PDB file of C-alpha atoms in Angstrom:
ATOM      1  CA  MET A  30     -40.473  -1.860 -25.628  1.00  0.00           C
ATOM      2  CA  LEU A  31     -40.709  -5.534 -26.531  1.00  0.00           C
ATOM      3  CA  ALA A  32     -38.117  -4.946 -29.363  1.00  0.00           C
ATOM      4  CA  ASP A  33     -35.801  -3.515 -26.654  1.00  0.00           C
ATOM      5  CA  LEU A  34     -36.437  -6.467 -24.435  1.00  0.00           C
ATOM      6  CA  LEU A  35     -35.622  -8.895 -27.168  1.00  0.00           C
ATOM      7  CA  LEU A  36     -32.335  -7.495 -27.264  1.00  0.00           C
ATOM      8  CA  VAL A  37     -31.625  -8.390 -23.567  1.00  0.00           C
ATOM      9  CA  HIS A  38     -29.832 -11.965 -22.934  1.00  0.00           C
ATOM     10  CA  ASP A  39     -29.352 -13.988 -19.842  1.00  0.00           C
ATOM     11  CA  LEU A  40     -25.847 -15.207 -19.646  1.00  0.00           C
ATOM     12  CA  HIS A  41     -26.560 -17.622 -16.726  1.00  0.00           C
ATOM     13  CA  ARG A  42     -29.011 -19.628 -18.956  1.00  0.00           C
ATOM     14  CA  PHE A  43     -26.293 -19.673 -21.741  1.00  0.00           C
ATOM     15  CA  ALA A  44     -23.924 -21.283 -18.991  1.00  0.00           C
ATOM     16  CA  LEU A  45     -26.526 -23.571 -18.005  1.00  0.00           C
ATOM     17  CA  ALA A  46     -27.109 -24.735 -21.505  1.00  0.00           C
ATOM     18  CA  ALA A  47     -23.341 -25.373 -21.978  1.00  0.00           C
ATOM     19  CA  ILE A  48     -23.181 -27.385 -18.742  1.00  0.00           C
ATOM     20  CA  ILE A  49     -26.102 -29.357 -20.015  1.00  0.00           C
ATOM     21  CA  SER A  50     -24.394 -29.966 -23.304  1.00  0.00           C
ATOM     22  CA  LEU A  51     -21.008 -30.868 -21.760  1.00  0.00           C
ATOM     23  CA  ILE A  52     -22.579 -33.586 -19.449  1.00  0.00           C
ATOM     24  CA  GLY A  53     -24.801 -34.901 -22.166  1.00  0.00           C
ATOM     25  CA  CYS A  54     -22.475 -35.118 -24.976  1.00  0.00           C
ATOM     26  CA  GLN A  55     -19.757 -36.718 -22.846  1.00  0.00           C
ATOM     27  CA  LEU A  56     -22.260 -39.208 -21.740  1.00  0.00           C
ATOM     28  CA  GLY A  57     -23.822 -39.884 -25.123  1.00  0.00           C
ATOM     29  CA  LEU A  58     -20.496 -40.332 -26.775  1.00  0.00           C
ATOM     30  CA  GLN A  59     -19.159 -42.639 -23.933  1.00  0.00           C
ATOM     31  CA  LEU A  60     -22.282 -45.040 -24.439  1.00  0.00           C
ATOM     32  CA  LEU A  61     -21.306 -45.569 -28.176  1.00  0.00           C
ATOM     33  CA  PRO A  62     -20.075 -49.216 -28.457  1.00  0.00           C
ATOM     34  CA  GLN A  63     -16.329 -49.768 -29.349  1.00  0.00           C
ATOM     35  CA  ARG A  64     -15.856 -51.499 -32.581  1.00  0.00           C
ATOM     36  CA  GLY A  65     -15.931 -55.330 -32.079  1.00  0.00           C
ATOM     37  CA  ALA A  66     -16.306 -55.046 -28.411  1.00  0.00           C
ATOM     38  CA  VAL A  67     -19.973 -56.244 -28.193  1.00  0.00           C
ATOM     39  CA  GLY A  68     -22.585 -58.286 -30.020  1.00  0.00           C
ATOM     40  CA  ALA A  69     -24.630 -56.868 -32.776  1.00  0.00           C
ATOM     41  CA  ARG A  70     -27.918 -56.519 -30.991  1.00  0.00           C
ATOM     42  CA  ARG A  71     -26.100 -54.975 -27.954  1.00  0.00           C
ATOM     43  CA  ALA A  72     -24.428 -52.617 -30.075  1.00  0.00           C
ATOM     44  CA  VAL A  73     -27.617 -51.368 -31.872  1.00  0.00           C
ATOM     45  CA  ALA A  74     -29.200 -50.943 -28.391  1.00  0.00           C
ATOM     46  CA  GLN A  75     -26.134 -48.785 -27.302  1.00  0.00           C
ATOM     47  CA  VAL A  76     -26.270 -46.679 -30.420  1.00  0.00           C
ATOM     48  CA  VAL A  77     -29.951 -46.060 -29.825  1.00  0.00           C
ATOM     49  CA  LEU A  78     -29.453 -45.159 -26.403  1.00  0.00           C
ATOM     50  CA  ALA A  79     -26.387 -42.905 -27.060  1.00  0.00           C
ATOM     51  CA  GLY A  80     -28.409 -41.251 -29.803  1.00  0.00           C
ATOM     52  CA  LEU A  81     -31.290 -40.513 -27.540  1.00  0.00           C
ATOM     53  CA  VAL A  82     -28.939 -39.049 -24.954  1.00  0.00           C
ATOM     54  CA  LEU A  83     -27.514 -36.835 -27.666  1.00  0.00           C
ATOM     55  CA  GLY A  84     -30.768 -35.868 -29.018  1.00  0.00           C
ATOM     56  CA  GLY A  85     -32.170 -35.194 -25.450  1.00  0.00           C
ATOM     57  CA  THR A  86     -28.981 -33.017 -24.687  1.00  0.00           C
ATOM     58  CA  THR A  87     -29.542 -30.846 -27.808  1.00  0.00           C
ATOM     59  CA  TRP A  88     -33.287 -30.403 -26.908  1.00  0.00           C
ATOM     60  CA  PHE A  89     -32.791 -29.384 -23.101  1.00  0.00           C
ATOM     61  CA  ALA A  90     -29.613 -27.185 -24.141  1.00  0.00           C
ATOM     62  CA  PHE A  91     -31.945 -25.517 -26.780  1.00  0.00           C
ATOM     63  CA  LEU A  92     -34.578 -24.810 -24.199  1.00  0.00           C
ATOM     64  CA  GLN A  93     -32.087 -23.173 -21.960  1.00  0.00           C
ATOM     65  CA  SER A  94     -30.447 -21.093 -24.692  1.00  0.00           C
ATOM     66  CA  LEU A  95     -33.883 -19.987 -25.847  1.00  0.00           C
ATOM     67  CA  ALA A  96     -34.772 -18.754 -22.397  1.00  0.00           C
ATOM     68  CA  GLY A  97     -31.280 -17.082 -22.208  1.00  0.00           C
ATOM     69  CA  TYR A  98     -31.656 -15.342 -25.679  1.00  0.00           C
ATOM     70  CA  PHE A  99     -35.141 -14.084 -24.938  1.00  0.00           C
ATOM     71  CA  PRO A 100     -35.328 -13.947 -21.005  1.00  0.00           C
ATOM     72  CA  TYR A 101     -38.382 -11.672 -21.112  1.00  0.00           C
ATOM     73  CA  LEU A 102     -40.408 -13.776 -23.569  1.00  0.00           C
ATOM     74  CA  LYS A 103     -42.742 -16.479 -22.639  1.00  0.00           C
ATOM     75  CA  THR A 104     -41.149 -19.503 -24.012  1.00  0.00           C
ATOM     76  CA  HIS A 105     -43.492 -22.072 -22.594  1.00  0.00           C
ATOM     77  CA  LEU A 106     -43.929 -24.579 -25.628  1.00  0.00           C
ATOM     78  CA  PRO A 107     -47.350 -26.281 -26.070  1.00  0.00           C
ATOM     79  CA  VAL A 108     -47.340 -30.054 -26.022  1.00  0.00           C
ATOM     80  CA  GLY A 109     -48.396 -30.081 -29.643  1.00  0.00           C
ATOM     81  CA  LEU A 110     -45.275 -28.318 -30.580  1.00  0.00           C
ATOM     82  CA  ALA A 111     -42.845 -29.534 -28.005  1.00  0.00           C
ATOM     83  CA  VAL A 112     -43.312 -33.241 -28.772  1.00  0.00           C
ATOM     84  CA  PRO A 113     -42.665 -33.231 -32.493  1.00  0.00           C
ATOM     85  CA  ALA A 114     -39.698 -30.821 -31.972  1.00  0.00           C
ATOM     86  CA  ALA A 115     -38.226 -33.131 -29.258  1.00  0.00           C
ATOM     87  CA  LEU A 116     -38.886 -36.244 -31.408  1.00  0.00           C
ATOM     88  CA  LEU A 117     -37.005 -34.468 -34.248  1.00  0.00           C
ATOM     89  CA  ALA A 118     -33.953 -33.893 -32.014  1.00  0.00           C
ATOM     90  CA  ALA A 119     -33.880 -37.247 -30.827  1.00  0.00           C
ATOM     91  CA  ALA A 120     -34.106 -38.760 -34.301  1.00  0.00           C
ATOM     92  CA  GLY A 121     -31.103 -36.534 -35.320  1.00  0.00           C
ATOM     93  CA  GLY A 122     -29.212 -37.725 -32.454  1.00  0.00           C
ATOM     94  CA  VAL A 123     -29.868 -41.485 -33.099  1.00  0.00           C
ATOM     95  CA  ALA A 124     -28.886 -41.116 -36.894  1.00  0.00           C
ATOM     96  CA  ALA A 125     -25.820 -39.259 -36.111  1.00  0.00           C
ATOM     97  CA  ALA A 126     -24.890 -41.897 -33.594  1.00  0.00           C
ATOM     98  CA  ALA A 127     -25.564 -44.810 -36.030  1.00  0.00           C
ATOM     99  CA  ILE A 128     -23.470 -43.201 -38.551  1.00  0.00           C
ATOM    100  CA  THR A 129     -20.660 -42.561 -36.173  1.00  0.00           C
ATOM    101  CA  ALA A 130     -20.689 -46.137 -34.816  1.00  0.00           C
ATOM    102  CA  PHE A 131     -21.451 -48.189 -37.861  1.00  0.00           C
ATOM    103  CA  GLY A 132     -20.291 -46.052 -40.798  1.00  0.00           C
ATOM    104  CA  ALA A 133     -16.998 -46.271 -42.431  1.00  0.00           C
ATOM    105  CA  ASN A 134     -14.292 -44.112 -41.010  1.00  0.00           C
ATOM    106  CA  THR A 135     -14.360 -41.297 -43.745  1.00  0.00           C
ATOM    107  CA  ALA A 136     -14.560 -37.682 -43.779  1.00  0.00           C
ATOM    108  CA  ARG A 137     -17.905 -37.915 -45.810  1.00  0.00           C
ATOM    109  CA  ASN A 138     -19.629 -40.071 -43.109  1.00  0.00           C
ATOM    110  CA  THR A 139     -18.495 -37.943 -40.326  1.00  0.00           C
ATOM    111  CA  LEU A 140     -19.673 -34.736 -42.054  1.00  0.00           C
ATOM    112  CA  LEU A 141     -23.004 -36.474 -43.020  1.00  0.00           C
ATOM    113  CA  ALA A 142     -23.357 -37.168 -39.153  1.00  0.00           C
ATOM    114  CA  GLY A 143     -22.536 -33.684 -38.268  1.00  0.00           C
ATOM    115  CA  SER A 144     -24.807 -32.285 -40.836  1.00  0.00           C
ATOM    116  CA  ILE A 145     -27.583 -34.424 -39.679  1.00  0.00           C
ATOM    117  CA  LEU A 146     -27.078 -33.243 -36.070  1.00  0.00           C
ATOM    118  CA  SER A 147     -26.762 -29.641 -37.179  1.00  0.00           C
ATOM    119  CA  SER A 148     -29.895 -29.653 -39.325  1.00  0.00           C
ATOM    120  CA  SER A 149     -31.959 -31.513 -36.809  1.00  0.00           C
ATOM    121  CA  LEU A 150     -31.007 -29.026 -34.044  1.00  0.00           C
ATOM    122  CA  SER A 151     -31.709 -26.200 -36.265  1.00  0.00           C
ATOM    123  CA  CYS A 152     -34.959 -27.261 -37.508  1.00  0.00           C
ATOM    124  CA  THR A 153     -36.030 -27.993 -33.957  1.00  0.00           C
ATOM    125  CA  LEU A 154     -35.257 -24.515 -33.091  1.00  0.00           C
ATOM    126  CA  PHE A 155     -37.131 -22.922 -35.968  1.00  0.00           C
ATOM    127  CA  MET A 156     -40.242 -25.378 -35.301  1.00  0.00           C
ATOM    128  CA  ALA A 157     -40.305 -24.106 -31.677  1.00  0.00           C
ATOM    129  CA  MET A 158     -39.708 -20.390 -32.644  1.00  0.00           C
ATOM    130  CA  SER A 159     -42.511 -20.477 -35.382  1.00  0.00           C
ATOM    131  CA  GLY A 160     -44.890 -21.683 -32.742  1.00  0.00           C
ATOM    132  CA  LEU A 161     -44.049 -19.018 -30.316  1.00  0.00           C
ATOM    133  CA  SER A 162     -44.227 -16.217 -32.807  1.00  0.00           C
ATOM    134  CA  GLU A 163     -47.818 -17.089 -34.141  1.00  0.00           C
ATOM    135  CA  PRO A 164     -49.918 -15.526 -35.380  1.00  0.00           C
ATOM    136  CA  LEU A 165     -46.916 -13.449 -36.893  1.00  0.00           C
ATOM    137  CA  PRO A 166     -44.487 -15.285 -39.288  1.00  0.00           C
ATOM    138  CA  LEU A 167     -41.061 -15.780 -38.161  1.00  0.00           C
ATOM    139  CA  ALA A 168     -38.715 -13.600 -40.044  1.00  0.00           C
ATOM    140  CA  TYR A 169     -35.036 -14.544 -40.084  1.00  0.00           C
ATOM    141  CA  ASP A 170     -31.950 -14.096 -42.339  1.00  0.00           C
ATOM    142  CA  LEU A 171     -31.818 -17.145 -44.686  1.00  0.00           C
ATOM    143  CA  LEU A 172     -28.014 -16.693 -45.407  1.00  0.00           C
ATOM    144  CA  ALA A 173     -27.074 -16.288 -41.824  1.00  0.00           C
ATOM    145  CA  VAL A 174     -29.110 -19.438 -41.080  1.00  0.00           C
ATOM    146  CA  LEU A 175     -27.275 -21.501 -43.827  1.00  0.00           C
ATOM    147  CA  LEU A 176     -23.935 -20.177 -42.500  1.00  0.00           C
ATOM    148  CA  ALA A 177     -24.786 -21.227 -38.862  1.00  0.00           C
ATOM    149  CA  MET A 178     -26.004 -24.532 -39.973  1.00  0.00           C
ATOM    150  CA  THR A 179     -22.703 -25.149 -41.999  1.00  0.00           C
ATOM    151  CA  GLY A 180     -20.471 -24.017 -39.220  1.00  0.00           C
ATOM    152  CA  GLY A 181     -22.341 -26.363 -36.793  1.00  0.00           C
ATOM    153  CA  ALA A 182     -22.061 -29.222 -39.135  1.00  0.00           C
ATOM    154  CA  LEU A 183     -18.325 -28.860 -39.350  1.00  0.00           C
ATOM    155  CA  LEU A 184     -17.846 -28.627 -35.715  1.00  0.00           C
ATOM    156  CA  PHE A 185     -20.001 -31.558 -35.156  1.00  0.00           C
ATOM    157  CA  GLY A 186     -18.289 -33.430 -37.890  1.00  0.00           C
ATOM    158  CA  LEU A 187     -15.042 -32.544 -36.552  1.00  0.00           C
ATOM    159  CA  GLY A 188     -15.855 -33.827 -33.081  1.00  0.00           C
ATOM    160  CA  LEU A 189     -17.264 -37.026 -34.377  1.00  0.00           C
ATOM    161  CA  ARG A 190     -14.450 -37.652 -36.669  1.00  0.00           C
ATOM    162  CA  ARG A 191     -12.227 -37.680 -33.579  1.00  0.00           C
ATOM    163  CA  VAL A 192     -14.698 -40.167 -31.930  1.00  0.00           C
ATOM    164  CA  LYS A 193     -14.005 -42.629 -34.713  1.00  0.00           C
ATOM    165  CA  LEU A 194     -10.209 -42.361 -34.151  1.00  0.00           C
ATOM    166  CA  ALA A 195     -10.308 -42.721 -30.416  1.00  0.00           C
ATOM    167  CA  PRO A 196      -8.561 -46.083 -29.555  1.00  0.00           C
ATOM    168  CA  MET A 197      -9.990 -45.963 -25.905  1.00  0.00           C
ATOM    169  CA  ARG A 198     -13.037 -44.318 -24.078  1.00  0.00           C
ATOM    170  CA  ARG A 199     -10.773 -41.952 -22.211  1.00  0.00           C
ATOM    171  CA  HIS A 200      -9.771 -40.565 -25.474  1.00  0.00           C
ATOM    172  CA  LEU A 201     -13.398 -39.480 -26.152  1.00  0.00           C
ATOM    173  CA  LEU A 202     -13.061 -36.443 -23.804  1.00  0.00           C
ATOM    174  CA  LEU A 203     -11.739 -33.943 -26.384  1.00  0.00           C
ATOM    175  CA  PRO A 204     -14.246 -35.042 -29.111  1.00  0.00           C
ATOM    176  CA  GLY A 205     -16.955 -34.807 -26.598  1.00  0.00           C
ATOM    177  CA  LEU A 206     -15.838 -31.127 -25.751  1.00  0.00           C
ATOM    178  CA  VAL A 207     -15.958 -30.173 -29.435  1.00  0.00           C
ATOM    179  CA  VAL A 208     -19.343 -31.647 -29.902  1.00  0.00           C
ATOM    180  CA  ALA A 209     -20.748 -30.068 -26.673  1.00  0.00           C
ATOM    181  CA  LEU A 210     -19.468 -26.679 -27.355  1.00  0.00           C
ATOM    182  CA  ALA A 211     -21.028 -26.888 -30.769  1.00  0.00           C
ATOM    183  CA  VAL A 212     -24.581 -27.358 -29.504  1.00  0.00           C
ATOM    184  CA  PRO A 213     -25.044 -23.945 -27.484  1.00  0.00           C
ATOM    185  CA  LEU A 214     -23.068 -22.057 -30.235  1.00  0.00           C
ATOM    186  CA  LEU A 215     -25.096 -23.323 -32.845  1.00  0.00           C
ATOM    187  CA  ASP A 216     -28.195 -22.622 -30.776  1.00  0.00           C
ATOM    188  CA  ILE A 217     -27.191 -18.956 -30.104  1.00  0.00           C
ATOM    189  CA  ALA A 218     -25.941 -18.432 -33.669  1.00  0.00           C
ATOM    190  CA  THR A 219     -29.265 -19.667 -35.172  1.00  0.00           C
ATOM    191  CA  LEU A 220     -31.260 -17.620 -32.690  1.00  0.00           C
ATOM    192  CA  ALA A 221     -29.316 -14.516 -33.942  1.00  0.00           C
ATOM    193  CA  THR A 222     -30.482 -14.990 -37.317  1.00  0.00           C
ATOM    194  CA  ILE A 223     -33.963 -14.053 -36.342  1.00  0.00           C
ATOM    195  CA  LEU A 224     -34.712 -10.658 -37.545  1.00  0.00           C
ATOM    196  CA  PRO A 225     -35.716  -7.815 -35.179  1.00  0.00           C
ATOM    197  CA  PHE A 226     -39.410  -7.808 -34.135  1.00  0.00           C
ATOM    198  CA  PRO A 227     -40.561  -4.913 -36.229  1.00  0.00           C
ATOM    199  CA  GLU A 228     -39.443  -6.920 -39.268  1.00  0.00           C
ATOM    200  CA  TRP A 229     -41.973  -9.558 -38.219  1.00  0.00           C
ATOM    201  CA  GLU A 230     -44.589  -7.214 -38.918  1.00  0.00           C
ATOM    202  CA  ALA A 231     -43.293  -6.152 -42.277  1.00  0.00           C
ATOM    203  CA  ALA A 232     -43.060  -9.935 -43.193  1.00  0.00           C
ATOM    204  CA  ARG A 233     -46.826 -10.261 -42.252  1.00  0.00           C
ATOM    205  CA  ALA A 234     -47.684  -7.285 -44.348  1.00  0.00           C
TER     206      ALA A 234
END
C-alpha cells in the first residue's frame, strides 16, 4: 500500500513550487548589483541579500516539490534537520550570487556558480530525505543523481551566464526564467532518483 501511495503525485504542489521559483529567482537576480553602479560595501550587501533570496527560494520550492512528489508521506521536517538543510541552501545561493556578481565573465565561472547552486540544492534534498526515511537508509540511483545534478548545473549556468551579459535589469527576465525553471525540474528529477520503497528494505538488509 505504501509503495503504491509513493507513486502518486500532486501536480498542484509542483505548480506552486514553480510559481515560488519564478517569483523568488526573478527577485534574487534583480537584487544583484550592476557592475560599477554601486560602492563596494553596498554591492557586497546586495549580493548577500540576493543570494539569501535565491537560497530561500530553492528551499521553499523544494518543500513544495517534496510535498507534491510524496503527497501521502508525512513530510514535516524536525527543526534539527530543517535548519542545517536551509542553511546549506542559503550558502549555495550566496556563493552562486557572489561568483555571478564578482567573478569574471567566463564560462568556467558561470558553470561553477551553476554547479554550486545545483549541488547545494541536491544535497539539501538528500539531507531532508535521509532524515525522513529513518530508520531505513535512503536508497537511490547514484548515476541518475549525478545526471540530474549535471543537468541542473548546466541549466543554472546557462541562466547565470545570461545574467552576466544582461546590459540592463529588464534583460534579466529571460535568464531569471531559465534559473527558475531549473529549480523545480532539478527537485523532481532528484526525487525521481530515489528507489522504490521495497528496495529501502533491501538496502537495510
